[in-house]
């Protein structure tokens, strides 16, 4: 691959912050600029294709396994790369924002992997983005130890989890950087800055630059990531195939192209993950206009629902057929002070992880360090001393397009509690997000952008099909806004309410709440001469 110097300079359109100069070096910005120059046009074309595909599906076009790639699915001769150092045993993975306290707790938690999340768990304030890169650099350099003003010490131990980084999705822009007069793809910023500063450091430490890729909708978007990896490795002189990436299957269209996505990334693949809440969000967003896709309360859509069962069964079979890890979904419970509530929450986590381990998953996600022991115990019971169960190929599993789309089998009217829960979760998450916090505990669960998305699109879907009256939603909204204002009297709730009305109560459903809210509320441009 021939690489030329970028014709345009990457410009920083934000005021400098504490230690920003350690991340936003001329060489790092040049590296990101080369990635943007090479791939931003393709990314724009792919986003246009997303919109065209959405219109086709909305107009009644069937969703099926692609005929054009039937040969890829039928070919038993290809496998993904073997597990990379530090990614052989992934029985417990913990996720959270790249914040210093979270980093220390996660790396010390006993989980095999920490996924540092720039996407759903990070509100994209510029200080959060650059600060997250500093957190990762300091963690890799083992200089992240600190003591709080209250005297609490945070120190890295001897046995740490492997770091994986989840950059923002292809659909998001980073408006604090500009290339050729345009905002740059946020995915390339998060990937590029981490790769530039930490790839060789991670290799020297015995691991490598590892990633989670969110929100992919098809094989072409996976191919774009693979080409990004190839160019990044070439530019920094890192051997081809060193990068490894796990793809989150969290869109309904990606579920129909699991094998194709693995195939595109096969020399860089680290498997697939079942992103359950975003998956439900995608189902509603894609088919919310159809009455046969009307979902009941979120709490009633469990992983044993037929269409969710088909999705996870197909994921495990696909991964193990190709020698790839299959990683299960998030356990979002957050332990509190109530012992009986904690016991009930841990029992739910145990049942969820037992189902995943018995189905063949090689590991699973938790959101809190207190959940690591129960997840580990469950997977230890199935795996024993083995690092994974790739040998369980699940050849007996047969999943049809109809199975993946069988939502009507659990359809039902929402409850009053379901309406209130969705309004409350969306409002409370929006409130935290607008204050710069991307992960927040609400009623004993760790909520992030994915759960806020499913909460607001369910309200939209129920209103569209008139299974809930608008006056009911508006009354609940009034009450929950008042409760939020009483709980946080120092905060204006007008922006929070307006964001909910814009993203849940309009006739046209915004595809994501984040892009518009980011531009209106989180972007702080202060043009700086490069």
Coordinates of C-alpha atoms in Angstrom, one line a residue, residues 78-398:
X78 CA -11.1 -20.5 6.1
X79 CA -10.5 -19.6 9.8
X80 CA -9.8 -16.4 11.6
X81 CA -6.3 -15.8 13.1
X82 CA -5.4 -17.7 16.2
X83 CA -5.9 -15.9 19.5
X84 CA -3.4 -13.2 20.2
X85 CA -1.3 -12.9 23.3
X86 CA -3.5 -11.9 26.2
X87 CA -6.7 -12.8 24.4
X88 CA -6.6 -16.6 24.7
X89 CA -8.6 -16.8 27.9
X90 CA -11.5 -14.2 28.0
X91 CA -13.9 -15.8 30.4
X92 CA -14.6 -12.5 32.2
X93 CA -14.4 -9.1 30.5
X94 CA -15.2 -5.8 32.3
X95 CA -16.3 -2.7 30.5
X96 CA -16.3 1.0 31.4
X97 CA -15.2 4.5 30.4
X98 CA -11.4 5.2 30.1
X99 CA -11.4 7.2 33.4
X100 CA -8.5 6.8 35.8
X101 CA -10.4 5.3 38.8
X102 CA -12.3 2.9 36.5
X103 CA -9.1 1.9 34.8
X104 CA -7.3 0.9 38.0
X105 CA -10.4 -0.9 39.4
X106 CA -11.0 -2.7 36.1
X107 CA -7.4 -3.8 35.5
X108 CA -7.2 -5.0 39.1
X109 CA -10.6 -6.7 39.1
X110 CA -9.5 -10.2 38.2
X111 CA -11.2 -9.9 34.8
X112 CA -9.1 -11.2 31.9
X113 CA -10.0 -8.1 29.7
X114 CA -10.9 -4.5 30.4
X115 CA -12.7 -2.8 27.5
X116 CA -12.0 0.9 27.6
X117 CA -15.2 2.3 26.1
X118 CA -15.0 5.6 24.2
X119 CA -18.5 4.9 22.7
X120 CA -21.5 4.1 24.8
X121 CA -19.9 4.7 28.2
X122 CA -18.2 8.1 27.4
X123 CA -19.9 11.4 26.9
X124 CA -17.7 12.9 24.1
X125 CA -16.6 16.1 25.8
X126 CA -13.2 16.9 24.3
X127 CA -11.6 16.6 27.8
X128 CA -13.1 13.2 28.1
X129 CA -11.8 12.0 24.8
X130 CA -8.2 13.3 25.3
X131 CA -8.3 12.5 29.0
X132 CA -9.3 8.9 28.1
X133 CA -6.3 8.6 25.8
X134 CA -4.1 9.9 28.7
X135 CA -5.6 7.3 31.0
X136 CA -4.7 4.5 28.5
X137 CA -1.2 5.8 28.0
X138 CA -0.6 6.1 31.7
X139 CA -2.1 2.6 32.3
X140 CA 0.2 1.1 29.7
X141 CA 3.2 2.9 31.2
X142 CA 2.1 1.9 34.7
X143 CA 2.1 5.4 36.0
X144 CA -1.6 5.7 36.6
X145 CA -1.4 5.3 40.4
X146 CA -3.0 8.2 42.4
X147 CA -4.4 9.2 45.7
X148 CA -7.7 11.1 46.0
X149 CA -8.2 14.2 48.0
X150 CA -10.0 12.0 50.6
X151 CA -6.8 9.9 50.9
X152 CA -8.0 6.8 49.1
X153 CA -5.2 5.2 47.1
X154 CA -5.6 3.6 43.7
X155 CA -2.6 1.4 42.7
X156 CA -2.2 -1.1 39.9
X157 CA -1.5 -4.7 41.1
X158 CA 0.8 -7.3 39.6
X159 CA -1.8 -9.2 37.5
X160 CA -3.7 -7.0 35.2
X161 CA -6.4 -7.5 32.6
X162 CA -5.7 -7.1 28.9
X163 CA -6.7 -3.7 27.5
X164 CA -9.1 -3.5 24.5
X165 CA -10.4 -0.2 23.3
X166 CA -13.8 0.5 21.8
X167 CA -13.6 3.6 19.6
X168 CA -16.8 5.5 18.7
X169 CA -18.9 4.1 15.8
X170 CA -18.6 5.0 12.1
X171 CA -21.7 7.2 12.4
X172 CA -20.1 9.7 14.8
X173 CA -18.0 12.8 14.0
X174 CA -15.3 14.5 16.2
X175 CA -16.1 18.2 15.7
X176 CA -13.0 19.4 17.7
X177 CA -10.8 18.2 14.8
X178 CA -11.0 19.3 11.2
X179 CA -9.6 17.9 8.0
X180 CA -10.2 19.5 4.6
X181 CA -12.9 21.8 6.2
X182 CA -14.9 18.9 7.6
X183 CA -15.2 17.2 11.1
X184 CA -13.3 14.0 11.2
X185 CA -14.7 10.5 11.8
X186 CA -14.6 10.0 15.5
X187 CA -13.7 6.3 15.1
X188 CA -10.4 7.2 13.4
X189 CA -9.6 9.7 16.2
X190 CA -10.1 7.2 19.0
X191 CA -8.4 4.4 17.1
X192 CA -5.6 6.5 15.7
X193 CA -4.5 8.3 18.9
X194 CA -4.5 5.1 20.9
X195 CA -2.7 3.1 18.1
X196 CA -0.1 5.8 17.6
X197 CA 0.8 6.2 21.3
X198 CA 0.2 2.6 22.7
X199 CA 0.5 0.0 19.9
X200 CA 4.3 -0.5 20.2
X201 CA 4.2 -0.1 23.9
X202 CA 1.6 -2.9 24.2
X203 CA 3.6 -5.1 21.9
X204 CA 6.7 -4.5 24.0
X205 CA 4.6 -5.5 27.1
X206 CA 3.7 -8.8 25.5
X207 CA 0.2 -8.0 24.3
X208 CA -0.9 -5.8 21.3
X209 CA -3.3 -3.1 20.1
X210 CA -6.7 -4.7 20.6
X211 CA -10.1 -3.2 19.8
X212 CA -13.9 -3.7 20.0
X213 CA -15.7 -2.4 16.9
X214 CA -19.2 -1.1 17.6
X215 CA -22.4 -0.5 15.5
X216 CA -21.2 -2.3 12.3
X217 CA -24.1 -2.9 9.9
X218 CA -22.5 -5.0 7.2
X219 CA -19.4 -6.6 5.8
X220 CA -18.3 -3.4 3.9
X221 CA -18.0 -1.6 7.2
X222 CA -15.8 -4.4 8.5
X223 CA -13.7 -4.3 5.3
X224 CA -13.1 -0.6 6.0
X225 CA -11.8 -1.3 9.4
X226 CA -9.6 -4.0 8.1
X227 CA -8.1 -1.5 5.6
X228 CA -7.6 1.0 8.4
X229 CA -5.7 -1.7 10.4
X230 CA -3.5 -2.5 7.4
X231 CA -2.5 1.1 6.8
X232 CA -2.0 1.9 10.4
X233 CA 0.4 -1.1 10.8
X234 CA 2.2 -0.1 7.7
X235 CA 2.7 3.5 8.7
X236 CA 4.2 2.6 12.1
X237 CA 6.1 -0.4 10.9
X238 CA 4.1 -2.9 12.9
X239 CA 3.7 -6.4 11.5
X240 CA 0.6 -7.1 9.5
X241 CA -2.0 -9.0 11.6
X242 CA -0.8 -7.6 15.0
X243 CA -4.1 -5.7 15.5
X244 CA -7.0 -7.8 16.7
X245 CA -10.6 -6.7 16.9
X246 CA -13.8 -8.1 18.3
X247 CA -16.9 -7.0 16.5
X248 CA -20.1 -6.3 18.5
X249 CA -23.1 -7.8 16.7
X250 CA -25.5 -5.1 17.8
X251 CA -27.5 -4.4 14.7
X252 CA -30.1 -6.6 13.0
X253 CA -28.4 -6.3 9.6
X254 CA -25.0 -7.4 11.0
X255 CA -26.7 -10.5 12.4
X256 CA -27.3 -11.6 8.8
X257 CA -23.6 -11.1 7.9
X258 CA -21.7 -12.6 10.8
X259 CA -19.6 -14.9 8.7
X260 CA -18.9 -12.2 6.2
X261 CA -17.8 -9.8 8.9
X262 CA -15.4 -12.4 10.3
X263 CA -14.2 -13.2 6.8
X264 CA -13.4 -9.5 6.1
X265 CA -11.4 -9.2 9.3
X266 CA -10.1 -12.7 9.5
X267 CA -6.4 -11.9 9.9
X268 CA -7.3 -9.3 12.5
X269 CA -10.3 -10.9 14.0
X270 CA -10.7 -11.6 17.7
X271 CA -14.3 -12.9 17.4
X272 CA -17.8 -11.5 17.9
X273 CA -19.8 -10.2 20.9
X274 CA -23.5 -10.2 21.5
X275 CA -24.4 -6.6 22.2
X276 CA -27.9 -7.2 23.4
X277 CA -29.3 -3.7 24.2
X278 CA -28.1 -2.1 21.0
X279 CA -29.4 -5.1 19.2
X280 CA -32.9 -4.5 20.5
X281 CA -32.5 -0.8 19.7
X282 CA -31.6 -1.7 16.1
X283 CA -34.6 -4.0 15.7
X284 CA -37.0 -1.3 16.7
X285 CA -35.2 1.4 14.7
X286 CA -35.2 -0.8 11.6
X287 CA -38.7 -2.3 11.8
X288 CA -40.5 0.1 14.3
X289 CA -43.0 1.0 11.6
X290 CA -44.3 -2.6 11.6
X291 CA -46.9 -3.8 14.1
X292 CA -45.4 -7.3 14.1
X293 CA -42.2 -5.9 15.6
X294 CA -43.9 -4.2 18.5
X295 CA -41.9 -5.0 21.6
X296 CA -43.2 -5.2 25.2
X297 CA -41.4 -3.7 28.2
X298 CA -37.7 -3.9 28.0
X299 CA -37.5 -6.0 31.2
X300 CA -39.8 -8.6 29.5
X301 CA -37.5 -9.1 26.4
X302 CA -35.0 -11.5 27.9
X303 CA -32.3 -13.5 26.2
X304 CA -34.6 -16.5 26.1
X305 CA -37.0 -14.7 23.7
X306 CA -37.0 -16.8 20.5
X307 CA -35.5 -14.1 18.3
X308 CA -32.8 -13.3 20.8
X309 CA -32.1 -17.0 21.3
X310 CA -31.7 -17.4 17.5
X311 CA -29.3 -14.5 17.4
X312 CA -27.0 -15.8 20.2
X313 CA -27.1 -19.4 19.0
X314 CA -26.1 -18.3 15.5
X315 CA -23.3 -16.1 16.9
X316 CA -21.8 -19.0 18.9
X317 CA -22.1 -21.4 16.0
X318 CA -20.6 -18.9 13.5
X319 CA -17.7 -18.0 15.7
X320 CA -16.7 -21.5 16.7
X321 CA -17.0 -22.8 13.1
X322 CA -14.3 -20.2 12.2
X323 CA -12.1 -20.5 15.3
X324 CA -13.2 -17.2 16.8
X325 CA -14.2 -16.3 20.4
X326 CA -17.9 -15.8 21.1
X327 CA -18.3 -13.3 23.9
X328 CA -21.6 -12.9 25.8
X329 CA -23.6 -9.8 26.7
X330 CA -23.4 -7.3 29.5
X331 CA -24.4 -8.0 33.1
X332 CA -25.3 -4.4 34.2
X333 CA -26.2 -4.9 37.9
X334 CA -24.5 -2.5 40.3
X335 CA -24.4 -3.7 43.9
X336 CA -25.8 -1.4 46.5
X337 CA -26.3 -1.3 50.3
X338 CA -29.3 -3.5 50.4
X339 CA -28.1 -7.1 51.0
X340 CA -31.2 -8.8 49.9
X341 CA -31.4 -6.8 46.7
X342 CA -27.7 -7.6 46.0
X343 CA -28.4 -11.3 46.5
X344 CA -31.3 -11.2 44.1
X345 CA -29.2 -9.2 41.5
X346 CA -26.3 -11.7 41.7
X347 CA -28.8 -14.6 41.3
X348 CA -29.9 -13.0 38.0
X349 CA -26.3 -12.5 36.9
X350 CA -25.6 -16.2 37.7
X351 CA -28.5 -17.5 35.7
X352 CA -27.6 -15.2 32.7
X353 CA -24.0 -16.4 32.7
X354 CA -24.9 -20.0 33.2
X355 CA -27.1 -19.8 30.1
X356 CA -24.2 -18.3 28.1
X357 CA -21.5 -20.7 29.3
X358 CA -23.8 -23.7 28.6
X359 CA -24.6 -22.4 25.2
X360 CA -20.9 -22.3 24.2
X361 CA -19.8 -18.7 24.8
X362 CA -16.2 -18.4 25.7
X363 CA -16.6 -15.5 28.1
X364 CA -18.9 -12.6 29.0
X365 CA -19.2 -9.0 30.1
X366 CA -19.8 -7.4 33.4
X367 CA -20.1 -3.7 34.3
X368 CA -18.9 -3.8 37.9
X369 CA -15.9 -5.4 39.6
X370 CA -18.3 -7.0 42.2
X371 CA -19.7 -9.1 39.4
X372 CA -16.4 -10.6 38.3
X373 CA -16.3 -13.4 40.8
X374 CA -19.8 -14.8 39.9
X375 CA -19.1 -14.6 36.2
X376 CA -15.7 -16.3 36.7
X377 CA -17.2 -19.0 38.9
X378 CA -19.8 -19.9 36.3
X379 CA -17.3 -20.0 33.4
X380 CA -14.8 -21.9 35.5
X381 CA -17.4 -24.5 36.1
X382 CA -17.9 -25.1 32.4
X383 CA -14.3 -24.4 31.1
X384 CA -12.3 -25.8 33.9
X385 CA -8.6 -25.3 33.0
X386 CA -9.4 -24.8 29.3
X387 CA -9.1 -21.2 28.1
X388 CA -12.2 -21.4 25.9
X389 CA -14.6 -23.8 24.3
X390 CA -13.9 -23.3 20.6
X391 CA -14.2 -27.0 20.1
X392 CA -18.0 -26.8 20.7
X393 CA -18.9 -26.0 17.1
X394 CA -22.6 -26.2 17.7
X395 CA -23.2 -27.9 14.3
X396 CA -26.7 -28.8 15.4
X397 CA -27.8 -25.1 15.3
X398 CA -29.8 -24.1 12.3

